[in-house]
């Protein structure tokens, strides 16, 4: 897991505007051996750009009053990697209290509810990610206990998802939604990504960090618009790929069946983790007219075939031109990440793309009635 103090700050390319803002920040920072406090912007690692500084007295009291170049996300810090995130606007008057040994975990922000909410989310995100990393490490050491680990972790997952939804509802049109962008893959869920971006723009448009997010969003939107050729109801583009024996198989050869086009690879961990679910669904619906066309982005034929055998992928439609990311079918379908799936009906029309897990199972239940 990447370390997240405020991963969204990594998006900031500082642009100095003439629209300076005046801020006032005071409070108390205890458990510090330092005598100086800074208002900075954070660029990851130990990279900061300082804008304001003030002294801390022996009791930890301090006070800032000064101008910053523009409204934006800043940090108050006493040393490297010990900082709190502040959303600063013209006239911000904030009190910040914290423990210098662990500011993100032990702090209180008065006078900026959006800053308080932002840091609250980051704390919960760190706690959840630590638990998830621990579960993944245990699973790597005990792969035979996957079902037990998944069952044990499921309540934590749903609790965190519920927290996220409540957080979004409570912070509409606020820059406090910024850290959620680090948890949404726009290639997989562009709609959710777009909704969060639009709310952030509504609440903090003009800030350099938001301008950067907006620019990235527009690039992603252009890419997403290009993918509309895979919209539900469109005919899935036909393609052909060689099977392991060298014979070509076309997507159109499978017309008359419901087909899951599954772009994957032997080296793709998430793909291999999803395979048991795909196998289960194939076994359930194969005799009802469902099949799978697995397109591998492997370069090593032996690794590809071994993964098919090891994961019990018993359907006959396995193809690959062994060009890895340059796979012709993947290029045609504009695949930029795997697993990537497209579910196609008996007439060759697209039902939906990127269905996995419970979403794929529910789609097949709707099609086959059980």
mmCIF file of C-alpha atoms in Angstrom:
data_model
loop_
_atom_site.group_PDB
_atom_site.id
_atom_site.type_symbol
_atom_site.label_atom_id
_atom_site.label_comp_id
_atom_site.label_asym_id
_atom_site.label_seq_id
_atom_site.Cartn_x
_atom_site.Cartn_y
_atom_site.Cartn_z
ATOM 1 C CA UNK A 1 0.000 0.000 0.000
ATOM 2 C CA UNK A 2 1.268 3.483 -0.776
ATOM 3 C CA UNK A 3 1.723 5.602 2.319
ATOM 4 C CA UNK A 4 -1.054 8.143 2.552
ATOM 5 C CA UNK A 5 -0.557 11.225 4.657
ATOM 6 C CA UNK A 6 -2.471 13.185 2.082
ATOM 7 C CA UNK A 7 -2.032 11.445 -1.249
ATOM 8 C CA UNK A 8 -4.114 14.079 -2.979
ATOM 9 C CA UNK A 9 -1.435 16.644 -2.199
ATOM 10 C CA UNK A 10 0.783 14.787 -4.648
ATOM 11 C CA UNK A 11 -1.501 16.107 -7.356
ATOM 12 C CA UNK A 12 -0.595 19.692 -6.646
ATOM 13 C CA UNK A 13 1.592 21.592 -9.071
ATOM 14 C CA UNK A 14 1.729 24.908 -7.306
ATOM 15 C CA UNK A 15 0.756 27.910 -9.360
ATOM 16 C CA UNK A 16 1.302 31.250 -7.673
ATOM 17 C CA UNK A 17 -1.616 33.562 -8.266
ATOM 18 C CA UNK A 18 -2.038 37.180 -7.360
ATOM 19 C CA UNK A 19 -5.172 36.262 -5.407
ATOM 20 C CA UNK A 20 -3.477 36.155 -2.031
ATOM 21 C CA UNK A 21 -5.457 35.148 1.022
ATOM 22 C CA UNK A 22 -4.972 36.229 4.599
ATOM 23 C CA UNK A 23 -5.210 33.569 7.306
ATOM 24 C CA UNK A 24 -4.955 33.333 11.066
ATOM 25 C CA UNK A 25 -4.002 30.026 12.700
ATOM 26 C CA UNK A 26 -3.228 29.480 16.375
ATOM 27 C CA UNK A 27 -3.341 26.765 19.001
ATOM 28 C CA UNK A 28 -1.115 24.361 20.864
ATOM 29 C CA UNK A 29 1.179 21.534 19.717
ATOM 30 C CA UNK A 30 2.494 19.385 22.555
ATOM 31 C CA UNK A 31 5.174 16.671 22.748
ATOM 32 C CA UNK A 32 7.497 18.546 20.412
ATOM 33 C CA UNK A 33 11.208 19.167 20.709
ATOM 34 C CA UNK A 34 11.062 21.670 17.843
ATOM 35 C CA UNK A 35 10.744 25.419 18.242
ATOM 36 C CA UNK A 36 9.328 26.231 14.789
ATOM 37 C CA UNK A 37 6.020 25.486 13.105
ATOM 38 C CA UNK A 38 5.294 25.820 9.369
ATOM 39 C CA UNK A 39 2.375 26.274 7.003
ATOM 40 C CA UNK A 40 3.471 24.424 3.880
ATOM 41 C CA UNK A 41 2.301 22.501 0.871
ATOM 42 C CA UNK A 42 3.182 18.837 0.678
ATOM 43 C CA UNK A 43 4.520 17.025 -2.392
ATOM 44 C CA UNK A 44 5.168 13.557 -0.978
ATOM 45 C CA UNK A 45 8.099 12.010 0.847
ATOM 46 C CA UNK A 46 9.918 14.773 2.702
ATOM 47 C CA UNK A 47 9.129 17.374 0.048
ATOM 48 C CA UNK A 48 7.476 20.512 1.380
ATOM 49 C CA UNK A 49 7.273 24.107 0.240
ATOM 50 C CA UNK A 50 7.074 26.464 3.224
ATOM 51 C CA UNK A 51 4.995 29.651 3.155
ATOM 52 C CA UNK A 52 4.609 30.744 6.758
ATOM 53 C CA UNK A 53 6.552 29.942 9.900
ATOM 54 C CA UNK A 54 6.244 30.839 13.555
ATOM 55 C CA UNK A 55 7.833 29.901 16.849
ATOM 56 C CA UNK A 56 6.381 27.543 19.458
ATOM 57 C CA UNK A 57 6.816 28.484 23.086
ATOM 58 C CA UNK A 58 7.823 26.016 25.777
ATOM 59 C CA UNK A 59 4.189 25.200 26.484
ATOM 60 C CA UNK A 60 3.484 24.459 22.798
ATOM 61 C CA UNK A 61 1.527 27.623 22.075
ATOM 62 C CA UNK A 62 1.863 29.272 18.680
ATOM 63 C CA UNK A 63 0.147 31.756 16.364
ATOM 64 C CA UNK A 64 0.319 32.440 12.602
ATOM 65 C CA UNK A 65 -1.044 35.498 10.863
ATOM 66 C CA UNK A 66 -0.054 36.146 7.285
ATOM 67 C CA UNK A 67 -0.733 35.844 3.585
ATOM 68 C CA UNK A 68 -0.692 32.788 1.362
ATOM 69 C CA UNK A 69 -0.549 32.899 -2.452
ATOM 70 C CA UNK A 70 -3.991 31.373 -3.064
ATOM 71 C CA UNK A 71 -6.747 29.320 -1.446
ATOM 72 C CA UNK A 72 -5.763 25.668 -1.467
ATOM 73 C CA UNK A 73 -4.847 22.596 0.574
ATOM 74 C CA UNK A 74 -1.964 23.313 2.943
ATOM 75 C CA UNK A 75 -0.424 21.478 5.882
ATOM 76 C CA UNK A 76 0.557 22.633 9.334
ATOM 77 C CA UNK A 77 3.705 20.784 10.345
ATOM 78 C CA UNK A 78 6.222 20.647 13.100
ATOM 79 C CA UNK A 79 8.559 18.213 11.337
ATOM 80 C CA UNK A 80 8.659 15.940 8.293
ATOM 81 C CA UNK A 81 5.805 13.424 8.029
ATOM 82 C CA UNK A 82 4.012 14.899 11.043
ATOM 83 C CA UNK A 83 1.433 17.234 9.683
ATOM 84 C CA UNK A 84 -2.264 17.996 9.469
ATOM 85 C CA UNK A 85 -4.124 19.029 6.346
ATOM 86 C CA UNK A 86 -5.844 22.410 6.254
ATOM 87 C CA UNK A 87 -8.287 23.749 3.683
ATOM 88 C CA UNK A 88 -7.447 27.445 3.705
ATOM 89 C CA UNK A 89 -9.565 30.197 2.206
ATOM 90 C CA UNK A 90 -9.580 33.978 2.406
ATOM 91 C CA UNK A 91 -10.092 34.964 6.025
ATOM 92 C CA UNK A 92 -9.644 31.473 7.482
ATOM 93 C CA UNK A 93 -9.359 31.741 11.265
ATOM 94 C CA UNK A 94 -8.539 28.340 12.706
ATOM 95 C CA UNK A 95 -7.296 26.813 15.915
ATOM 96 C CA UNK A 96 -5.275 23.602 15.684
ATOM 97 C CA UNK A 97 -4.290 21.469 18.655
ATOM 98 C CA UNK A 98 -2.250 18.312 18.284
ATOM 99 C CA UNK A 99 0.312 15.807 19.470
ATOM 100 C CA UNK A 100 3.562 16.306 17.556
ATOM 101 C CA UNK A 101 4.362 12.599 17.897
ATOM 102 C CA UNK A 102 1.280 11.617 15.874
ATOM 103 C CA UNK A 103 -0.614 14.647 14.642
ATOM 104 C CA UNK A 104 -2.904 12.836 12.226
ATOM 105 C CA UNK A 105 -4.194 10.493 14.951
ATOM 106 C CA UNK A 106 -4.372 12.978 17.842
ATOM 107 C CA UNK A 107 -5.607 16.433 16.968
ATOM 108 C CA UNK A 108 -8.484 18.872 17.209
ATOM 109 C CA UNK A 109 -9.349 21.510 14.607
ATOM 110 C CA UNK A 110 -11.662 24.385 15.514
ATOM 111 C CA UNK A 111 -12.993 26.897 13.003
ATOM 112 C CA UNK A 112 -12.756 24.771 9.849
ATOM 113 C CA UNK A 113 -15.188 21.879 9.800
ATOM 114 C CA UNK A 114 -14.103 20.912 6.275
ATOM 115 C CA UNK A 115 -10.481 20.577 7.435
ATOM 116 C CA UNK A 116 -11.605 18.538 10.447
ATOM 117 C CA UNK A 117 -13.637 16.251 8.168
ATOM 118 C CA UNK A 118 -10.766 15.866 5.709
ATOM 119 C CA UNK A 119 -8.397 14.653 8.413
ATOM 120 C CA UNK A 120 -11.105 12.457 9.929
ATOM 121 C CA UNK A 121 -11.449 10.614 6.638
ATOM 122 C CA UNK A 122 -7.702 10.165 6.258
ATOM 123 C CA UNK A 123 -7.503 8.619 9.735
ATOM 124 C CA UNK A 124 -10.236 6.101 8.909
ATOM 125 C CA UNK A 125 -8.678 5.354 5.526
ATOM 126 C CA UNK A 126 -5.322 4.612 7.132
ATOM 127 C CA UNK A 127 -6.899 2.340 9.746
ATOM 128 C CA UNK A 128 -8.841 0.415 7.089
ATOM 129 C CA UNK A 129 -5.861 0.092 4.751
ATOM 130 C CA UNK A 130 -3.685 -1.191 7.597
ATOM 131 C CA UNK A 131 -6.257 -3.908 8.340
ATOM 132 C CA UNK A 132 -6.552 -4.755 4.645
ATOM 133 C CA UNK A 133 -2.770 -5.000 4.273
ATOM 134 C CA UNK A 134 -2.615 -7.257 7.313
ATOM 135 C CA UNK A 135 -5.301 -9.541 5.868
ATOM 136 C CA UNK A 136 -3.516 -9.682 2.506
ATOM 137 C CA UNK A 137 -0.195 -10.515 4.155
ATOM 138 C CA UNK A 138 -1.835 -13.302 6.138
ATOM 139 C CA UNK A 139 -3.512 -14.598 2.974
ATOM 140 C CA UNK A 140 -0.204 -14.675 1.113
ATOM 141 C CA UNK A 141 1.269 -16.791 3.903
ATOM 142 C CA UNK A 142 -1.849 -19.002 4.172
ATOM 143 C CA UNK A 143 -3.421 -19.209 0.672
ATOM 144 C CA UNK A 144 -5.422 -22.280 1.697
ATOM 145 C CA UNK A 145 -7.451 -20.108 4.098
ATOM 146 C CA UNK A 146 -8.765 -17.659 1.478
ATOM 147 C CA UNK A 147 -12.433 -18.362 2.193
ATOM 148 C CA UNK A 148 -12.017 -17.913 5.955
ATOM 149 C CA UNK A 149 -10.016 -14.700 5.509
ATOM 150 C CA UNK A 150 -12.574 -13.249 3.094
ATOM 151 C CA UNK A 151 -15.438 -14.117 5.440
ATOM 152 C CA UNK A 152 -13.596 -12.585 8.385
ATOM 153 C CA UNK A 153 -12.742 -9.402 6.478
ATOM 154 C CA UNK A 154 -16.186 -8.907 4.900
ATOM 155 C CA UNK A 155 -17.723 -7.073 7.924
ATOM 156 C CA UNK A 156 -14.786 -4.629 7.952
ATOM 157 C CA UNK A 157 -15.247 -4.005 4.232
ATOM 158 C CA UNK A 158 -18.969 -3.295 4.531
ATOM 159 C CA UNK A 159 -18.454 -1.144 7.618
ATOM 160 C CA UNK A 160 -15.907 0.968 5.721
ATOM 161 C CA UNK A 161 -18.130 1.230 2.641
ATOM 162 C CA UNK A 162 -20.966 2.422 4.874
ATOM 163 C CA UNK A 163 -18.648 4.978 6.479
ATOM 164 C CA UNK A 164 -17.638 6.263 3.017
ATOM 165 C CA UNK A 165 -21.227 6.691 1.870
ATOM 166 C CA UNK A 166 -22.198 8.510 5.060
ATOM 167 C CA UNK A 167 -19.124 10.697 4.703
ATOM 168 C CA UNK A 168 -20.040 11.631 1.120
ATOM 169 C CA UNK A 169 -23.592 12.445 2.185
ATOM 170 C CA UNK A 170 -22.332 14.653 5.019
ATOM 171 C CA UNK A 171 -19.758 16.530 2.908
ATOM 172 C CA UNK A 172 -21.583 17.455 -0.271
ATOM 173 C CA UNK A 173 -19.724 19.892 -2.571
ATOM 174 C CA UNK A 174 -16.732 20.073 -0.244
ATOM 175 C CA UNK A 175 -12.963 19.746 -0.836
ATOM 176 C CA UNK A 176 -13.086 17.372 2.143
ATOM 177 C CA UNK A 177 -14.046 14.743 -0.481
ATOM 178 C CA UNK A 178 -10.566 14.944 -2.023
ATOM 179 C CA UNK A 179 -9.065 11.773 -0.469
ATOM 180 C CA UNK A 180 -11.856 9.624 -1.898
ATOM 181 C CA UNK A 181 -10.298 10.075 -5.330
ATOM 182 C CA UNK A 182 -7.382 7.888 -4.225
ATOM 183 C CA UNK A 183 -9.855 5.029 -3.669
ATOM 184 C CA UNK A 184 -11.753 5.179 -6.970
ATOM 185 C CA UNK A 185 -10.393 3.684 -10.173
ATOM 186 C CA UNK A 186 -11.902 5.895 -12.908
ATOM 187 C CA UNK A 187 -11.310 3.128 -15.446
ATOM 188 C CA UNK A 188 -13.568 0.835 -13.443
ATOM 189 C CA UNK A 189 -16.129 3.274 -12.049
ATOM 190 C CA UNK A 190 -16.043 6.510 -13.993
ATOM 191 C CA UNK A 191 -19.497 7.591 -12.834
ATOM 192 C CA UNK A 192 -18.546 7.546 -9.132
ATOM 193 C CA UNK A 193 -15.248 9.265 -9.945
ATOM 194 C CA UNK A 194 -17.007 11.970 -11.957
ATOM 195 C CA UNK A 195 -19.561 12.643 -9.225
ATOM 196 C CA UNK A 196 -16.854 13.176 -6.600
ATOM 197 C CA UNK A 197 -14.777 15.387 -8.906
ATOM 198 C CA UNK A 198 -17.769 17.561 -9.759
ATOM 199 C CA UNK A 199 -18.574 18.051 -6.078
ATOM 200 C CA UNK A 200 -14.975 19.025 -5.301
ATOM 201 C CA UNK A 201 -15.005 21.531 -8.173
ATOM 202 C CA UNK A 202 -18.312 22.959 -6.909
ATOM 203 C CA UNK A 203 -16.836 23.470 -3.467
ATOM 204 C CA UNK A 204 -13.283 24.638 -4.195
ATOM 205 C CA UNK A 205 -12.980 25.684 -7.831
ATOM 206 C CA UNK A 206 -9.944 27.812 -8.595
ATOM 207 C CA UNK A 207 -7.626 26.203 -6.048
ATOM 208 C CA UNK A 208 -4.465 24.881 -7.784
ATOM 209 C CA UNK A 209 -5.000 21.364 -6.456
ATOM 210 C CA UNK A 210 -8.560 21.345 -7.788
ATOM 211 C CA UNK A 211 -7.436 22.790 -11.127
ATOM 212 C CA UNK A 212 -5.030 19.861 -11.405
ATOM 213 C CA UNK A 213 -7.782 17.390 -10.542
ATOM 214 C CA UNK A 214 -10.039 19.050 -13.105
ATOM 215 C CA UNK A 215 -7.369 18.688 -15.799
ATOM 216 C CA UNK A 216 -6.912 15.002 -14.956
ATOM 217 C CA UNK A 217 -10.677 14.529 -14.972
ATOM 218 C CA UNK A 218 -11.014 16.040 -18.448
ATOM 219 C CA UNK A 219 -8.322 13.692 -19.743
ATOM 220 C CA UNK A 220 -10.088 10.742 -18.137
ATOM 221 C CA UNK A 221 -13.448 11.870 -19.510
ATOM 222 C CA UNK A 222 -12.039 12.014 -23.023
ATOM 223 C CA UNK A 223 -10.727 8.505 -22.555
ATOM 224 C CA UNK A 224 -14.057 7.358 -21.130
ATOM 225 C CA UNK A 225 -15.956 8.894 -24.038
ATOM 226 C CA UNK A 226 -13.747 6.920 -26.395
ATOM 227 C CA UNK A 227 -14.929 3.794 -24.601
ATOM 228 C CA UNK A 228 -18.567 4.471 -25.437
ATOM 229 C CA UNK A 229 -18.197 2.026 -28.296
ATOM 230 C CA UNK A 230 -18.505 -0.586 -25.521
ATOM 231 C CA UNK A 231 -21.781 0.874 -24.247
ATOM 232 C CA UNK A 232 -24.664 -1.525 -23.500
ATOM 233 C CA UNK A 233 -26.607 -2.358 -26.633
ATOM 234 C CA UNK A 234 -23.699 -1.803 -29.032
ATOM 235 C CA UNK A 235 -22.420 -4.723 -31.084
ATOM 236 C CA UNK A 236 -19.207 -6.038 -29.536
ATOM 237 C CA UNK A 237 -16.341 -5.511 -32.022
ATOM 238 C CA UNK A 238 -15.380 -8.818 -33.584
ATOM 239 C CA UNK A 239 -11.809 -10.071 -33.314
ATOM 240 C CA UNK A 240 -9.807 -13.236 -33.758
ATOM 241 C CA UNK A 241 -6.931 -14.610 -31.693
ATOM 242 C CA UNK A 242 -4.931 -17.842 -31.830
ATOM 243 C CA UNK A 243 -5.686 -20.630 -29.395
ATOM 244 C CA UNK A 244 -2.859 -22.611 -27.812
ATOM 245 C CA UNK A 245 -2.753 -24.922 -30.854
ATOM 246 C CA UNK A 246 -2.430 -21.953 -33.223
ATOM 247 C CA UNK A 247 -5.952 -22.177 -34.642
ATOM 248 C CA UNK A 248 -7.802 -18.870 -34.802
ATOM 249 C CA UNK A 249 -10.961 -18.323 -32.779
ATOM 250 C CA UNK A 250 -13.314 -15.423 -33.529
ATOM 251 C CA UNK A 251 -15.674 -13.817 -31.068
ATOM 252 C CA UNK A 252 -18.377 -14.200 -33.722
ATOM 253 C CA UNK A 253 -17.795 -17.978 -33.671
ATOM 254 C CA UNK A 254 -19.512 -17.951 -30.264
ATOM 255 C CA UNK A 255 -22.638 -16.133 -31.427
ATOM 256 C CA UNK A 256 -25.746 -17.760 -29.966
ATOM 257 C CA UNK A 257 -24.203 -17.937 -26.514
ATOM 258 C CA UNK A 258 -23.902 -15.413 -23.732
ATOM 259 C CA UNK A 259 -20.172 -14.672 -23.732
ATOM 260 C CA UNK A 260 -17.955 -13.157 -21.072
ATOM 261 C CA UNK A 261 -14.900 -11.688 -22.811
ATOM 262 C CA UNK A 262 -12.279 -11.790 -20.065
ATOM 263 C CA UNK A 263 -8.945 -10.001 -20.563
ATOM 264 C CA UNK A 264 -6.495 -11.420 -18.031
ATOM 265 C CA UNK A 265 -2.941 -12.757 -17.590
ATOM 266 C CA UNK A 266 -1.105 -15.357 -15.539
ATOM 267 C CA UNK A 267 0.905 -12.588 -13.835
ATOM 268 C CA UNK A 268 -2.183 -10.528 -12.862
ATOM 269 C CA UNK A 269 -2.954 -11.059 -9.167
ATOM 270 C CA UNK A 270 -6.479 -9.558 -9.221
ATOM 271 C CA UNK A 271 -7.289 -11.664 -12.289
ATOM 272 C CA UNK A 272 -6.190 -14.868 -10.593
ATOM 273 C CA UNK A 273 -8.126 -13.913 -7.454
ATOM 274 C CA UNK A 274 -11.299 -13.443 -9.533
ATOM 275 C CA UNK A 275 -10.886 -16.743 -11.409
ATOM 276 C CA UNK A 276 -12.604 -18.967 -8.780
ATOM 277 C CA UNK A 277 -15.744 -16.849 -9.085
ATOM 278 C CA UNK A 278 -15.647 -17.092 -12.886
ATOM 279 C CA UNK A 279 -15.162 -20.862 -12.682
ATOM 280 C CA UNK A 280 -18.133 -21.168 -10.329
ATOM 281 C CA UNK A 281 -20.371 -19.196 -12.691
ATOM 282 C CA UNK A 282 -19.198 -21.148 -15.738
ATOM 283 C CA UNK A 283 -20.032 -24.419 -13.995
ATOM 284 C CA UNK A 284 -23.468 -23.077 -13.050
ATOM 285 C CA UNK A 285 -24.509 -21.714 -16.449
ATOM 286 C CA UNK A 286 -22.416 -23.501 -19.101
ATOM 287 C CA UNK A 287 -25.199 -25.912 -20.054
ATOM 288 C CA UNK A 288 -27.653 -22.980 -20.272
ATOM 289 C CA UNK A 289 -25.769 -21.193 -23.037
ATOM 290 C CA UNK A 290 -23.039 -19.299 -21.161
ATOM 291 C CA UNK A 291 -19.368 -19.422 -22.104
ATOM 292 C CA UNK A 292 -16.164 -17.483 -21.565
ATOM 293 C CA UNK A 293 -13.649 -16.156 -24.063
ATOM 294 C CA UNK A 294 -10.420 -15.659 -22.118
ATOM 295 C CA UNK A 295 -7.935 -13.335 -23.808
ATOM 296 C CA UNK A 296 -4.534 -13.574 -22.151
ATOM 297 C CA UNK A 297 -2.069 -10.687 -22.085
ATOM 298 C CA UNK A 298 0.808 -13.070 -21.466
ATOM 299 C CA UNK A 299 4.112 -13.275 -23.329
ATOM 300 C CA UNK A 300 5.163 -16.637 -21.900
ATOM 301 C CA UNK A 301 3.061 -19.423 -23.366
ATOM 302 C CA UNK A 302 4.031 -21.924 -20.671
ATOM 303 C CA UNK A 303 3.054 -19.528 -17.879
ATOM 304 C CA UNK A 304 -0.279 -18.883 -19.638
ATOM 305 C CA UNK A 305 -1.118 -22.575 -20.023
ATOM 306 C CA UNK A 306 0.039 -23.417 -16.505
ATOM 307 C CA UNK A 307 -2.252 -20.728 -15.067
ATOM 308 C CA UNK A 308 -5.204 -22.141 -17.040
ATOM 309 C CA UNK A 309 -4.503 -25.570 -15.578
ATOM 310 C CA UNK A 310 -3.798 -24.391 -12.033
ATOM 311 C CA UNK A 311 -6.948 -22.205 -11.873
ATOM 312 C CA UNK A 312 -9.152 -24.936 -13.394
ATOM 313 C CA UNK A 313 -10.306 -22.773 -16.308
ATOM 314 C CA UNK A 314 -12.015 -25.638 -18.089
ATOM 315 C CA UNK A 315 -13.791 -23.740 -20.875
ATOM 316 C CA UNK A 316 -12.269 -24.267 -24.336
ATOM 317 C CA UNK A 317 -12.041 -20.638 -25.464
ATOM 318 C CA UNK A 318 -8.544 -19.557 -24.420
ATOM 319 C CA UNK A 319 -6.690 -17.289 -26.842
ATOM 320 C CA UNK A 320 -3.602 -15.110 -26.913
ATOM 321 C CA UNK A 321 -1.218 -13.670 -29.479
ATOM 322 C CA UNK A 322 1.432 -13.569 -26.693
ATOM 323 C CA UNK A 323 2.079 -9.834 -27.203
ATOM 324 C CA UNK A 324 1.368 -8.881 -23.572
ATOM 325 C CA UNK A 325 -0.040 -5.312 -23.432
ATOM 326 C CA UNK A 326 0.293 -5.075 -27.216
ATOM 327 C CA UNK A 327 -2.274 -7.856 -27.641
ATOM 328 C CA UNK A 328 -4.272 -6.939 -30.744
ATOM 329 C CA UNK A 329 -7.676 -7.612 -29.187
ATOM 330 C CA UNK A 330 -6.750 -5.657 -26.066
ATOM 331 C CA UNK A 331 -5.676 -2.743 -28.247
ATOM 332 C CA UNK A 332 -8.953 -2.944 -30.179
ATOM 333 C CA UNK A 333 -10.935 -2.870 -26.921
ATOM 334 C CA UNK A 334 -8.701 -0.101 -25.498
ATOM 335 C CA UNK A 335 -7.770 -2.189 -22.475
ATOM 336 C CA UNK A 336 -5.526 -0.239 -20.084
ATOM 337 C CA UNK A 337 -5.928 -2.425 -16.998
ATOM 338 C CA UNK A 338 -6.840 -6.002 -16.176
ATOM 339 C CA UNK A 339 -8.993 -7.788 -15.291
ATOM 340 C CA UNK A 340 -11.232 -6.205 -17.913
ATOM 341 C CA UNK A 341 -14.457 -7.920 -18.934
ATOM 342 C CA UNK A 342 -17.244 -7.417 -21.459
ATOM 343 C CA UNK A 343 -20.462 -9.426 -21.183
ATOM 344 C CA UNK A 344 -22.089 -10.056 -24.575
ATOM 345 C CA UNK A 345 -25.554 -11.444 -25.274
ATOM 346 C CA UNK A 346 -26.512 -14.209 -27.727
ATOM 347 C CA UNK A 347 -26.865 -11.675 -30.546
ATOM 348 C CA UNK A 348 -23.404 -10.222 -29.997
ATOM 349 C CA UNK A 349 -24.645 -7.078 -28.251
ATOM 350 C CA UNK A 350 -22.875 -5.725 -25.203
ATOM 351 C CA UNK A 351 -24.719 -6.167 -21.906
ATOM 352 C CA UNK A 352 -22.151 -4.470 -19.667
ATOM 353 C CA UNK A 353 -18.418 -4.117 -19.207
ATOM 354 C CA UNK A 354 -16.233 -4.626 -16.155
ATOM 355 C CA UNK A 355 -18.619 -6.943 -14.338
ATOM 356 C CA UNK A 356 -16.902 -9.004 -11.657
ATOM 357 C CA UNK A 357 -17.747 -10.785 -8.441
ATOM 358 C CA UNK A 358 -21.301 -10.287 -7.205
ATOM 359 C CA UNK A 359 -22.106 -7.878 -10.074
ATOM 360 C CA UNK A 360 -21.329 -10.553 -12.668
ATOM 361 C CA UNK A 361 -23.255 -13.160 -10.722
ATOM 362 C CA UNK A 362 -26.317 -10.891 -10.477
ATOM 363 C CA UNK A 363 -26.184 -10.116 -14.208
ATOM 364 C CA UNK A 364 -26.164 -13.822 -15.071
ATOM 365 C CA UNK A 365 -28.988 -14.498 -12.605
ATOM 366 C CA UNK A 366 -31.034 -11.850 -14.396
ATOM 367 C CA UNK A 367 -30.302 -13.388 -17.797
ATOM 368 C CA UNK A 368 -30.871 -17.053 -16.907
ATOM 369 C CA UNK A 369 -33.488 -16.630 -14.196
ATOM 370 C CA UNK A 370 -31.716 -18.440 -11.353
#
